Coordinates of N, CA and C in Angstrom, one line a residue:
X203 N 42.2 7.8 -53.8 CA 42.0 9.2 -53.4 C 42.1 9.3 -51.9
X204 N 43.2 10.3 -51.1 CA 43.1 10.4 -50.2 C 41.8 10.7 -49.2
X205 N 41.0 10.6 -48.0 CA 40.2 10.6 -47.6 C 40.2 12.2 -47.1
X206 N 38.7 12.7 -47.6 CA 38.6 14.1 -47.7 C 37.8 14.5 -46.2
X207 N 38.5 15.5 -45.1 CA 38.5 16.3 -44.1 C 38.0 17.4 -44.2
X208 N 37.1 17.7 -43.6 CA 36.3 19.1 -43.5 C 36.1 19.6 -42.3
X209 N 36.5 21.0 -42.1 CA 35.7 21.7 -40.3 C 35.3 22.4 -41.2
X210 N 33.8 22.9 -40.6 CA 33.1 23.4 -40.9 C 33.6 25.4 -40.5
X211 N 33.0 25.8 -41.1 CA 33.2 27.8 -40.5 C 32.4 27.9 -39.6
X212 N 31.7 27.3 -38.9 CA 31.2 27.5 -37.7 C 32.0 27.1 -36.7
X213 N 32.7 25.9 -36.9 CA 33.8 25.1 -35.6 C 34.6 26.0 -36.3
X214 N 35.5 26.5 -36.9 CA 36.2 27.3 -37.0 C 36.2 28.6 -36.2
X215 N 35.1 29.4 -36.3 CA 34.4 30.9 -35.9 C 34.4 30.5 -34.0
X216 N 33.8 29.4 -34.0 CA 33.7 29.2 -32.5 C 34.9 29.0 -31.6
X217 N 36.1 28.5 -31.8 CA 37.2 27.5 -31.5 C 38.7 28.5 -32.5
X218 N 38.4 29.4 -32.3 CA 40.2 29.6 -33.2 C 40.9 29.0 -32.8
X219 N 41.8 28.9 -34.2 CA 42.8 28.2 -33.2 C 43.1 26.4 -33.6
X220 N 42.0 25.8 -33.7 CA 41.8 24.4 -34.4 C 42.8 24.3 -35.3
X221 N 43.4 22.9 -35.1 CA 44.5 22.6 -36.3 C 44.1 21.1 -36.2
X222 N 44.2 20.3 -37.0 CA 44.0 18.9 -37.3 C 45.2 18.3 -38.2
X223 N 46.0 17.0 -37.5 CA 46.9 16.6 -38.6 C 46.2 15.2 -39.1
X224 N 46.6 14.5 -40.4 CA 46.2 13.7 -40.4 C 46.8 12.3 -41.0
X225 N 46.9 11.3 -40.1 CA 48.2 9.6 -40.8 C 47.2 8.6 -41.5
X226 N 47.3 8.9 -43.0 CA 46.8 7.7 -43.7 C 47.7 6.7 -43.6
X227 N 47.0 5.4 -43.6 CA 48.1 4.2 -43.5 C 47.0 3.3 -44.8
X228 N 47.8 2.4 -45.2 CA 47.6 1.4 -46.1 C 48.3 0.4 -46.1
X229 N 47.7 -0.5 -45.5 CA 48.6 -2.3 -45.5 C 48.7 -2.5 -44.3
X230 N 47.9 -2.2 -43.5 CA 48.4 -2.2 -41.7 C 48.1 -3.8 -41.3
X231 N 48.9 -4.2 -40.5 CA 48.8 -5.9 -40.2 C 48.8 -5.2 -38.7
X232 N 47.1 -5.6 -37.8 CA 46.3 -4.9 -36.3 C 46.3 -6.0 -35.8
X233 N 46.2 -6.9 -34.5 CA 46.0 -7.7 -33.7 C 45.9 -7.6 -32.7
X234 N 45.9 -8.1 -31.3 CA 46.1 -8.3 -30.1 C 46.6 -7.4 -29.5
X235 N 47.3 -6.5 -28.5 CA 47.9 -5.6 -27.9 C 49.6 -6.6 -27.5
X236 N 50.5 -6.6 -27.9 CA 51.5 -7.5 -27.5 C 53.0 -6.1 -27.0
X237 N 54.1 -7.2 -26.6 CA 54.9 -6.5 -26.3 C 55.3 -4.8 -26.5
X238 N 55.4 -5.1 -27.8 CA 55.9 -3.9 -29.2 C 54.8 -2.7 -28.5
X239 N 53.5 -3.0 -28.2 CA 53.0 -2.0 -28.2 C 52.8 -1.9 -26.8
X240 N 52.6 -2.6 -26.2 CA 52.5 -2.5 -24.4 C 53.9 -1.0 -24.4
X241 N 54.7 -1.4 -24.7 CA 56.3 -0.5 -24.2 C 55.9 0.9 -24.8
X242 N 55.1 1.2 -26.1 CA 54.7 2.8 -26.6 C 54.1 2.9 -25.5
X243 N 53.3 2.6 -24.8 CA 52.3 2.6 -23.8 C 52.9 3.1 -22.9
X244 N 53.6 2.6 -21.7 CA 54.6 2.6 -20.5 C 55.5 4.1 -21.0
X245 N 56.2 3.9 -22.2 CA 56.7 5.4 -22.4 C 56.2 6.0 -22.7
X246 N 55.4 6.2 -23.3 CA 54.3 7.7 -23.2 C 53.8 8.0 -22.1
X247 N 53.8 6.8 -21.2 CA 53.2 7.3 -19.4 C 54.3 7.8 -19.0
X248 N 55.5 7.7 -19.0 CA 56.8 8.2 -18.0 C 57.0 9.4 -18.9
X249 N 56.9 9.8 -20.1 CA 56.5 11.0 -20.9 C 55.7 12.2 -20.5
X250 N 54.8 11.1 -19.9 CA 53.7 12.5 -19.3 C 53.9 12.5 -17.4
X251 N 54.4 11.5 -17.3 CA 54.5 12.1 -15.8 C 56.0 13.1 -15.8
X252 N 56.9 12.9 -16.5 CA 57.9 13.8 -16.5 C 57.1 15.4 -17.2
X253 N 56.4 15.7 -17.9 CA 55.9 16.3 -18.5 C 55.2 17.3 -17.6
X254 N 54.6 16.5 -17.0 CA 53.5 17.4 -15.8 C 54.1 17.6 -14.4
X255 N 54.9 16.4 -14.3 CA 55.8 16.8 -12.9 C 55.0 17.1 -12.0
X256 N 54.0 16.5 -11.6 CA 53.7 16.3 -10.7 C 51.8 17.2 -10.9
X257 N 52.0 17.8 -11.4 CA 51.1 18.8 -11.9 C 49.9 17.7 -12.5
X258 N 48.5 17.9 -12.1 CA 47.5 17.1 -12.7 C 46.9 17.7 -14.2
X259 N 46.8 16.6 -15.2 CA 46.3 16.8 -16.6 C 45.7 18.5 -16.9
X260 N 44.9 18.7 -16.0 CA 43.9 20.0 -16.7 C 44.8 21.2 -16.4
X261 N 46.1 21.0 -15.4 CA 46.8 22.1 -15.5 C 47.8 22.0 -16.6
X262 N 47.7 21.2 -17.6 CA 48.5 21.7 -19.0 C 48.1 22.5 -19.6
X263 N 48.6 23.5 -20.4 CA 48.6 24.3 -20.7 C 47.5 23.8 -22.3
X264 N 47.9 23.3 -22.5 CA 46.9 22.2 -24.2 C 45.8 21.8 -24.1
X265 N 45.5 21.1 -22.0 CA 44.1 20.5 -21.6 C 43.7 21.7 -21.3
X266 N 43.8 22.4 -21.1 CA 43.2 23.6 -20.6 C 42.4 24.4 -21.3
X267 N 43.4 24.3 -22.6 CA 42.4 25.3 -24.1 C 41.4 24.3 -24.4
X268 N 41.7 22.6 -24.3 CA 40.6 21.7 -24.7 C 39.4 21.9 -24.2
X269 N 39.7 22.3 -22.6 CA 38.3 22.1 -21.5 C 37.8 23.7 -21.9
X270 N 38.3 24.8 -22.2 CA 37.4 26.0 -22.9 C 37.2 25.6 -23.8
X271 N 37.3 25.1 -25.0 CA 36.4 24.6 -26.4 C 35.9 24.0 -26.2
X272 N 35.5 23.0 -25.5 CA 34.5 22.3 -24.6 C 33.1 22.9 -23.8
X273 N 33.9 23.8 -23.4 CA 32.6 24.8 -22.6 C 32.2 25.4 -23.8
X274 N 32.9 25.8 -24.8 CA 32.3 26.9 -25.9 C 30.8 26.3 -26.7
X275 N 31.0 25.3 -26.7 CA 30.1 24.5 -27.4 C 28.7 24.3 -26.3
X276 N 28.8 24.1 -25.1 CA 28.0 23.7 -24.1 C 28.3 22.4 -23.1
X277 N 29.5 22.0 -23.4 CA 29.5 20.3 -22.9 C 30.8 21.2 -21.5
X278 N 30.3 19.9 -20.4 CA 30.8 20.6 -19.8 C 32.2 19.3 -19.3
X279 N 33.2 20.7 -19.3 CA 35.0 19.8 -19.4 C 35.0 18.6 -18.4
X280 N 34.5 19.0 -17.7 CA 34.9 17.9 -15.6 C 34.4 16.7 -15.9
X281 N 32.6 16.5 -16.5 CA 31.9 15.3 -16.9 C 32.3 14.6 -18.3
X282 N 32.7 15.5 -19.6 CA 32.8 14.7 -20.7 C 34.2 15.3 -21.3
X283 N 35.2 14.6 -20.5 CA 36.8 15.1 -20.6 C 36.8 14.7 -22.2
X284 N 37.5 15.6 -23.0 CA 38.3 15.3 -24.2 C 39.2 14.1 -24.3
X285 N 39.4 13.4 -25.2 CA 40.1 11.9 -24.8 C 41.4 12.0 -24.8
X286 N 42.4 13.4 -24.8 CA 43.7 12.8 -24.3 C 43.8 13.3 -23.0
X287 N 42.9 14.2 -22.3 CA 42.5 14.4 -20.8 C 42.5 13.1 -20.1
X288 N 41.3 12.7 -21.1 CA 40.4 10.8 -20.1 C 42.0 10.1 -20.0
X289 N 42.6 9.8 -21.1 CA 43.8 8.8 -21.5 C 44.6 9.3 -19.7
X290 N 45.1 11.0 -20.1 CA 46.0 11.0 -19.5 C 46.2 10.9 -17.8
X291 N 44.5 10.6 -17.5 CA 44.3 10.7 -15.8 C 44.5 9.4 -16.0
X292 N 43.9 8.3 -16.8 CA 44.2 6.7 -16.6 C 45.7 6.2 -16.5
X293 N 46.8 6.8 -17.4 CA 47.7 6.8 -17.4 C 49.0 7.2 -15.7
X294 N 47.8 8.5 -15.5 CA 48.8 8.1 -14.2 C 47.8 7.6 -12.5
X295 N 46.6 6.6 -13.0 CA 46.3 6.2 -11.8 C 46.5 4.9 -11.5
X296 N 46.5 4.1 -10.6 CA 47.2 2.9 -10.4 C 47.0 1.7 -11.2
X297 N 45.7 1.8 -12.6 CA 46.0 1.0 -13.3 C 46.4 1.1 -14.8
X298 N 46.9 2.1 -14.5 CA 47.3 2.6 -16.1 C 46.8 2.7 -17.4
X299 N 47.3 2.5 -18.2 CA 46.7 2.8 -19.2 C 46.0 1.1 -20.0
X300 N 45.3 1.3 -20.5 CA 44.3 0.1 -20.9 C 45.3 -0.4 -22.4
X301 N 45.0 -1.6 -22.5 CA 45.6 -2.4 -23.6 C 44.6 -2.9 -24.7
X302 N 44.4 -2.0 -26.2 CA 43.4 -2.4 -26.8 C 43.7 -3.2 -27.4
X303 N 44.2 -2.9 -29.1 CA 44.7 -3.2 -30.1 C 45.9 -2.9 -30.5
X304 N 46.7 -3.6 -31.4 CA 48.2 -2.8 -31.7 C 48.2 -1.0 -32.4
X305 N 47.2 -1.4 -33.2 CA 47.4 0.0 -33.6 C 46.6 1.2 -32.5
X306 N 45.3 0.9 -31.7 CA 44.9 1.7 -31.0 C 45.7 2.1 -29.6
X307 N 46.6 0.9 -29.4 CA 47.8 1.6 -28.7 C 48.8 2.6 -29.1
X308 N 48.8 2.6 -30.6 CA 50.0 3.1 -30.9 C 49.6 4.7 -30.9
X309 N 48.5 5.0 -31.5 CA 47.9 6.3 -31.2 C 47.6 6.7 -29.8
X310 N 47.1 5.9 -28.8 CA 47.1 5.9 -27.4 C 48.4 6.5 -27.2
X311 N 49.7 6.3 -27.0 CA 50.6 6.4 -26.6 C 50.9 7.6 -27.4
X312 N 50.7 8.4 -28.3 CA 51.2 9.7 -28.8 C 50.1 10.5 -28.2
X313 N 49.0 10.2 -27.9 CA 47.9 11.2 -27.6 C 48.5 11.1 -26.0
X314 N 48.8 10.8 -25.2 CA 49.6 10.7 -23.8 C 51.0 11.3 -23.6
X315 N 51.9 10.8 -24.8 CA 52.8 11.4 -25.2 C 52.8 13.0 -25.0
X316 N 52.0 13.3 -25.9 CA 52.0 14.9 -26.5 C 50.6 15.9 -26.1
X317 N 50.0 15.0 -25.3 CA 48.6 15.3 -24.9 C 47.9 16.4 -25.5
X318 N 47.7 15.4 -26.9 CA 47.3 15.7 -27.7 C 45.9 14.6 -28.1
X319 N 44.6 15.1 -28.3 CA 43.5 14.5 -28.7 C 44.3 13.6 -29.9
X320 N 43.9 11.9 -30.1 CA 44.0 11.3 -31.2 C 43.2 10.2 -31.1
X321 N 43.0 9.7 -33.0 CA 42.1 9.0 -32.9 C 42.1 8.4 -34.1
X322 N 41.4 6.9 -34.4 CA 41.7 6.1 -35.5 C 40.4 6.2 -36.0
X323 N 40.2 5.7 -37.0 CA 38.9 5.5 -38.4 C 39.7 4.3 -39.0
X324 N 38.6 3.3 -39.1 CA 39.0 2.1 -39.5 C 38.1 2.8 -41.5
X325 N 38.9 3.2 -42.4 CA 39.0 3.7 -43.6 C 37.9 2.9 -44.6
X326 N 37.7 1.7 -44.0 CA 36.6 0.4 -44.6 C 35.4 1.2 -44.6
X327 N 34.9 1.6 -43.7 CA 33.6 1.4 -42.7 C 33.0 3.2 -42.9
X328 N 34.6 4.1 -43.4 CA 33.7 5.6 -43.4 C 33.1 5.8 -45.2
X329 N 31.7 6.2 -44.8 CA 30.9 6.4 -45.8 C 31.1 8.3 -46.4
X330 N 31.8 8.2 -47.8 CA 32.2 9.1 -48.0 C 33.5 10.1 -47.2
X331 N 32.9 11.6 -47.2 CA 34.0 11.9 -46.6 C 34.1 11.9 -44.7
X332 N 34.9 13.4 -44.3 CA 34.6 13.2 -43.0 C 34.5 15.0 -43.0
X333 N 33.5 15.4 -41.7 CA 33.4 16.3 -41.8 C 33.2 16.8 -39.9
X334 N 33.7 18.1 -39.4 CA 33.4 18.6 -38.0 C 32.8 19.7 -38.1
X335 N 31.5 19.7 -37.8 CA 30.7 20.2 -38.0 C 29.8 20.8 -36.3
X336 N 28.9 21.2 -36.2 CA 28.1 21.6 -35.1 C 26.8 20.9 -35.4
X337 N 26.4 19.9 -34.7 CA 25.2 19.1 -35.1 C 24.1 19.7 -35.1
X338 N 23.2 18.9 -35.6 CA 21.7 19.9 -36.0 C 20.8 19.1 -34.7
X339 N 21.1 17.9 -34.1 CA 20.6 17.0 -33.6 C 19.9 16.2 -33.8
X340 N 19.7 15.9 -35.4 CA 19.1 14.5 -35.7 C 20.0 13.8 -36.3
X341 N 21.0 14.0 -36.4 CA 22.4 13.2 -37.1 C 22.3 11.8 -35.7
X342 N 22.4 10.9 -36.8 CA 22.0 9.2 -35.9 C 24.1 9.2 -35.3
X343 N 23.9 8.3 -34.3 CA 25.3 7.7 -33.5 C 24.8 6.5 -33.0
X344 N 25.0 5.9 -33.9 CA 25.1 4.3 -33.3 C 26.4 4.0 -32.7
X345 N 25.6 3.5 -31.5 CA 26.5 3.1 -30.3 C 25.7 1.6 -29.9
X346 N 26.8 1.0 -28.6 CA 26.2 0.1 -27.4 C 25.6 1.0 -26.7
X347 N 24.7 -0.5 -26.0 CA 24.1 0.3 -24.3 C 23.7 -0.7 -23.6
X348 N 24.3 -1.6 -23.0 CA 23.9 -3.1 -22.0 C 23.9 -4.1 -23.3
X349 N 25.0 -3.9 -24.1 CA 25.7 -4.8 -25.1 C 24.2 -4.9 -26.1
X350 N 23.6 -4.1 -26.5 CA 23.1 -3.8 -27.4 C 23.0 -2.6 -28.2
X351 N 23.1 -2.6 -29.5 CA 22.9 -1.7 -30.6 C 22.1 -0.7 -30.7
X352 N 22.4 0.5 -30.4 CA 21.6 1.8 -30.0 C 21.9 2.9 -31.0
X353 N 20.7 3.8 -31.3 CA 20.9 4.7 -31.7 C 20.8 6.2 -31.0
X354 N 21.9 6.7 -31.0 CA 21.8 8.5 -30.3 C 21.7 9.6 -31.0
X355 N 21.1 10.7 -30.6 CA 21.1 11.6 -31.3 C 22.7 12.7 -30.3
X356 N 23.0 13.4 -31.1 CA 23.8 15.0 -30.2 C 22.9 15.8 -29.7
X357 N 23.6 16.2 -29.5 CA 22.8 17.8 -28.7 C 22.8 19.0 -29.5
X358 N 21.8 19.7 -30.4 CA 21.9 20.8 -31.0 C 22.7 21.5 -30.8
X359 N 24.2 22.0 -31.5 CA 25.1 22.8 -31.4 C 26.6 22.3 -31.0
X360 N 26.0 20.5 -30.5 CA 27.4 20.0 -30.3 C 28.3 19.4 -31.5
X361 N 30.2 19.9 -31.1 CA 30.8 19.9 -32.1 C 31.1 18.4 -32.2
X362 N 30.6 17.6 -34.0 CA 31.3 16.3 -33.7 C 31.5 16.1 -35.3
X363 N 32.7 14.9 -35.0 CA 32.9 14.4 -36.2 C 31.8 13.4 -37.0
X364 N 31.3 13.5 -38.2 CA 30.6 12.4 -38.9 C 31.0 12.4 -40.8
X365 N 30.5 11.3 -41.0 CA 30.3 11.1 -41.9 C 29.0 11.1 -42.9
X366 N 28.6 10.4 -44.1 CA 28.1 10.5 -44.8 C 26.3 9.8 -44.2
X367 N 26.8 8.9 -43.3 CA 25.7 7.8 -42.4 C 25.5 8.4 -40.9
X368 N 26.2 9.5 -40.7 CA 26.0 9.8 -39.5 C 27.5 10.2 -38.7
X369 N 27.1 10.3 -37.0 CA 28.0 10.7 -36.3 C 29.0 9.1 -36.2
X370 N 30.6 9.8 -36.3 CA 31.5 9.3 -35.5 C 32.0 9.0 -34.4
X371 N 31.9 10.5 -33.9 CA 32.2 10.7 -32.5 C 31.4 11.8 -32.1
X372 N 31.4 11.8 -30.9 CA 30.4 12.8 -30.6 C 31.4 13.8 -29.4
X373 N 30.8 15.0 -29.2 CA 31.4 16.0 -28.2 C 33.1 16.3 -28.5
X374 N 33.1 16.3 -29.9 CA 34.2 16.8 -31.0 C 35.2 15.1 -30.6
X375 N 36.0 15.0 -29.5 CA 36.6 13.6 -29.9 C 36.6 12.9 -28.6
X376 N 35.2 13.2 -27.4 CA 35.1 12.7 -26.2 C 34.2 10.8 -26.7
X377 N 33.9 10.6 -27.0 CA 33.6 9.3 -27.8 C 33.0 8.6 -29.2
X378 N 33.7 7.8 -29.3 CA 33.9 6.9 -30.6 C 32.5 6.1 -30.8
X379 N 32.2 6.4 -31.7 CA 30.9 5.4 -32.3 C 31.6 4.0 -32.7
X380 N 31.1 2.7 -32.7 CA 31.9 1.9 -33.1 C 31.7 0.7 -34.0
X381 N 31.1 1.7 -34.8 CA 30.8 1.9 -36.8 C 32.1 1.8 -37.2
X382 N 32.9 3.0 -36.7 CA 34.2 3.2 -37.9 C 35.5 2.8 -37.0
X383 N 35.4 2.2 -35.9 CA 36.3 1.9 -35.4 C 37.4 1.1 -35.5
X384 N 38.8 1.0 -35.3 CA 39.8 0.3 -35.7 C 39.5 -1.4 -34.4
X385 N 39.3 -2.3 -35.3 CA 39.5 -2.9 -34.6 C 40.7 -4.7 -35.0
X386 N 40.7 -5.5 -34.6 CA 42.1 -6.3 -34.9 C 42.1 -6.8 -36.4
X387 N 40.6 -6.5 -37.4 CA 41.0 -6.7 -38.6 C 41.3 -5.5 -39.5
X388 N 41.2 -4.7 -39.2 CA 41.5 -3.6 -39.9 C 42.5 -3.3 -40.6
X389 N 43.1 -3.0 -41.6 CA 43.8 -2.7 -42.8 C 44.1 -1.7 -43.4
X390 N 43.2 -0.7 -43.2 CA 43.9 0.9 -43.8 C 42.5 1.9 -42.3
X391 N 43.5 2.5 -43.0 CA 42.8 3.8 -41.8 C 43.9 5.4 -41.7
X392 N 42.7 6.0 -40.9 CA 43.2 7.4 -41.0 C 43.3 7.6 -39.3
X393 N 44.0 8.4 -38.8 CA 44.8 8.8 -37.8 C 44.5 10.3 -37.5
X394 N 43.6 11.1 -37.0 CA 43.7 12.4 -36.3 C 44.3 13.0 -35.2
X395 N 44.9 13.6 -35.3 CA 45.9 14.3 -33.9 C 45.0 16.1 -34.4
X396 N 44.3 16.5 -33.1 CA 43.8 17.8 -33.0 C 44.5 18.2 -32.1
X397 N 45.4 19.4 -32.5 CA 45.7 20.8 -31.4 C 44.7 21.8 -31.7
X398 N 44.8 22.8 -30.8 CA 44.6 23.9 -30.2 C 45.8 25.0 -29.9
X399 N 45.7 26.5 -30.1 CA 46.8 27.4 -29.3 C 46.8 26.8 -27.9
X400 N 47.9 27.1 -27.5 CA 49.3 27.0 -27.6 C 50.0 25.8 -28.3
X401 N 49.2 24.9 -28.3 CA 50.2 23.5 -29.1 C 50.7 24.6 -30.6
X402 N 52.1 23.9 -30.7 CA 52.7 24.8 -32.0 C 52.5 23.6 -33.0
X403 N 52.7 24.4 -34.3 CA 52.5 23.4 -35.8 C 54.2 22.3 -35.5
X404 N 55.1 22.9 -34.9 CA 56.3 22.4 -35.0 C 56.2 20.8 -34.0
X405 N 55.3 21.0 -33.0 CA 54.7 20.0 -31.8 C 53.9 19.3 -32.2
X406 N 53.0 19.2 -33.2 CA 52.1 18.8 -33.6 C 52.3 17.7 -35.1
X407 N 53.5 18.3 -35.6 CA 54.1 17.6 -36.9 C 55.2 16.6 -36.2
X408 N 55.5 17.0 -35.2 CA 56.7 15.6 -34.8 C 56.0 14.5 -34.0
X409 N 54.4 15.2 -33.3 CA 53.4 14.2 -32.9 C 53.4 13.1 -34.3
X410 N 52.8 13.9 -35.3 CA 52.5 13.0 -36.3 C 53.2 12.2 -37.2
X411 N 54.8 12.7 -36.8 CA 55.7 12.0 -37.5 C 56.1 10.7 -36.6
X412 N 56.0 10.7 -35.2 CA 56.4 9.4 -34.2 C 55.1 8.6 -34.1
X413 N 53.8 9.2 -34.4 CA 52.8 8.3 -35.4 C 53.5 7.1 -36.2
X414 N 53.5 8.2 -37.5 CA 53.9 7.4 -38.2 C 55.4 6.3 -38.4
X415 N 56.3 6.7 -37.8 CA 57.5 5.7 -37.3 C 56.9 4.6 -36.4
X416 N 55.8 4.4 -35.4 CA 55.5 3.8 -34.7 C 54.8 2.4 -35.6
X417 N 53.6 3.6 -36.4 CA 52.7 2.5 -37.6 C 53.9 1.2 -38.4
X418 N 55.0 2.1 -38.8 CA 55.8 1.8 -39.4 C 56.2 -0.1 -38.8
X419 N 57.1 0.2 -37.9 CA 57.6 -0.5 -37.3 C 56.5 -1.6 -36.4
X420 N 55.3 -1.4 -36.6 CA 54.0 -2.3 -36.2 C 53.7 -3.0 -37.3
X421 N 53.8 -2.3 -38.3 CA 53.3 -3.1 -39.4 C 54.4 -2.9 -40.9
X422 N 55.4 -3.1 -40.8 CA 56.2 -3.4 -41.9 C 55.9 -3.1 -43.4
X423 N 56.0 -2.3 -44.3 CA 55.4 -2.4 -45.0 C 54.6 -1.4 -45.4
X424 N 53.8 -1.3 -44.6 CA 52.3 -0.6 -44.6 C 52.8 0.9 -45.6
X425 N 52.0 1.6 -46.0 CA 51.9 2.9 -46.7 C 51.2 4.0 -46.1
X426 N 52.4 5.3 -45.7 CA 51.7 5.7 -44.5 C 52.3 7.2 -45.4
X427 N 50.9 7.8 -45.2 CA 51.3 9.5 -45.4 C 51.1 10.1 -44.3
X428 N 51.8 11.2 -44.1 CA 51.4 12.3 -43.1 C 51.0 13.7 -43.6
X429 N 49.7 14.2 -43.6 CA 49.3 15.2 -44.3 C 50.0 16.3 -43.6
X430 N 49.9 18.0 -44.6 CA 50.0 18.8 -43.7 C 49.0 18.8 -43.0
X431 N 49.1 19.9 -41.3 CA 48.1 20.0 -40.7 C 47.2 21.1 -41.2
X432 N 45.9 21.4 -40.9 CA 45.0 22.3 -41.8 C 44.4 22.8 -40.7

């Protein structure tokens, strides 16, 4: 059974506009960051510097609606950037873009690409379904903190993804808990790409389709759907 996605009517009511696509994969062979994906990397950066032309991240027209749904909530855009904001200032400062894993590169490089929010779920590890919701503030987020195991609470009202055990990410997709995260053994997982107006459904579906040609050709084989977006 495909893995079940929920936004809530409240992130809806607050945020029009919300679209979510989503890349199930099954069979993925994750490792090391090597060539294959270093190069997604490097072209998604020359993607967005032709893109913006010179023009810095928040004046796109896509980070822009990000950093107002960001304010809508309370979090404020300048301190807790949305992550294809964070990606795309690293991408064009002198050390570029960071080298994780094969597959968390590969989504790296479409969320830079299309500067577009994206993000993995290692599919093992999520308890039940997944849901975007407005937290109540006692929903647990286990995280690090000085390389030890911590637990956080949100902030009453802030938008985040969780699960059945708690938060995923917190401040809708500003950071990853790293419970569900893809890391080099990982094997199946789900893939989120979030627009906003102006991003079109037409922009958003060829994000998710060079996704999935990417997965593809990373891992041979693998079984990859592309939902519609919702």
């Amino acid at each position: 059974m495909p893995l079940t996605l929920t936004v809530s009517d409240e992130v809806r009511a607050l945020v029009p506009g919300f679209t979510h696509l989503a890349v199930e994969a099954h069979g993925l062979v994750n490792g090391p960051s090597d060539e294959a994906s270093s190069a997604l990397l490097d072209d998604a950066a020359r993607r967005l510097a032709e893109r913006l032309a010179g023009r810095t991240p928040d004046q796109d027209p896509h980070i822009a609606a990000w950093r107002t749904a960001y304010s809508a909530f309370g979090a404020k855009p300048s301190r807790t950037r949305n992550s294809a904001e964070a990606l795309a200032r690293r991408a064009l400062a002198d050390g570029g873009l960071p080298r994780i894993n094969r597959l968390v590169d590969a989504y790296n490089a479409i969320s830079v690409a299309y500067l577009v929010p994206a993000g993995g779920e290692d599919l093992g590890r999520i308890q039940g379904g997944m849901s975007l919701v407005r937290a109540t503030g006692d929903e647990p987020f286990v995280t690090t903190a000085g390389g030890e195991e911590t637990v956080e609470h949100p902030e009453p009202g802030e938008i985040v993804w969780r699960d059945e055990a708690g938060v995923t990410c917190r401040r809708w997709n500003w950071r990853q808990g790293p419970r569900t995260r893809i890391d080099d053994d990982t094997v199946d997982a789900i893939f989120l790409l979030e627009s906003l107006t102006p991003m079109t459904r037409a922009e958003l579906l060829a994000a998710g389709a060079e996704l999935a040609e990417s997965l593809e050709k990373l891992s041979p084989g693998a079984r990859i759907t592309v939902r519609d977006p919702e």
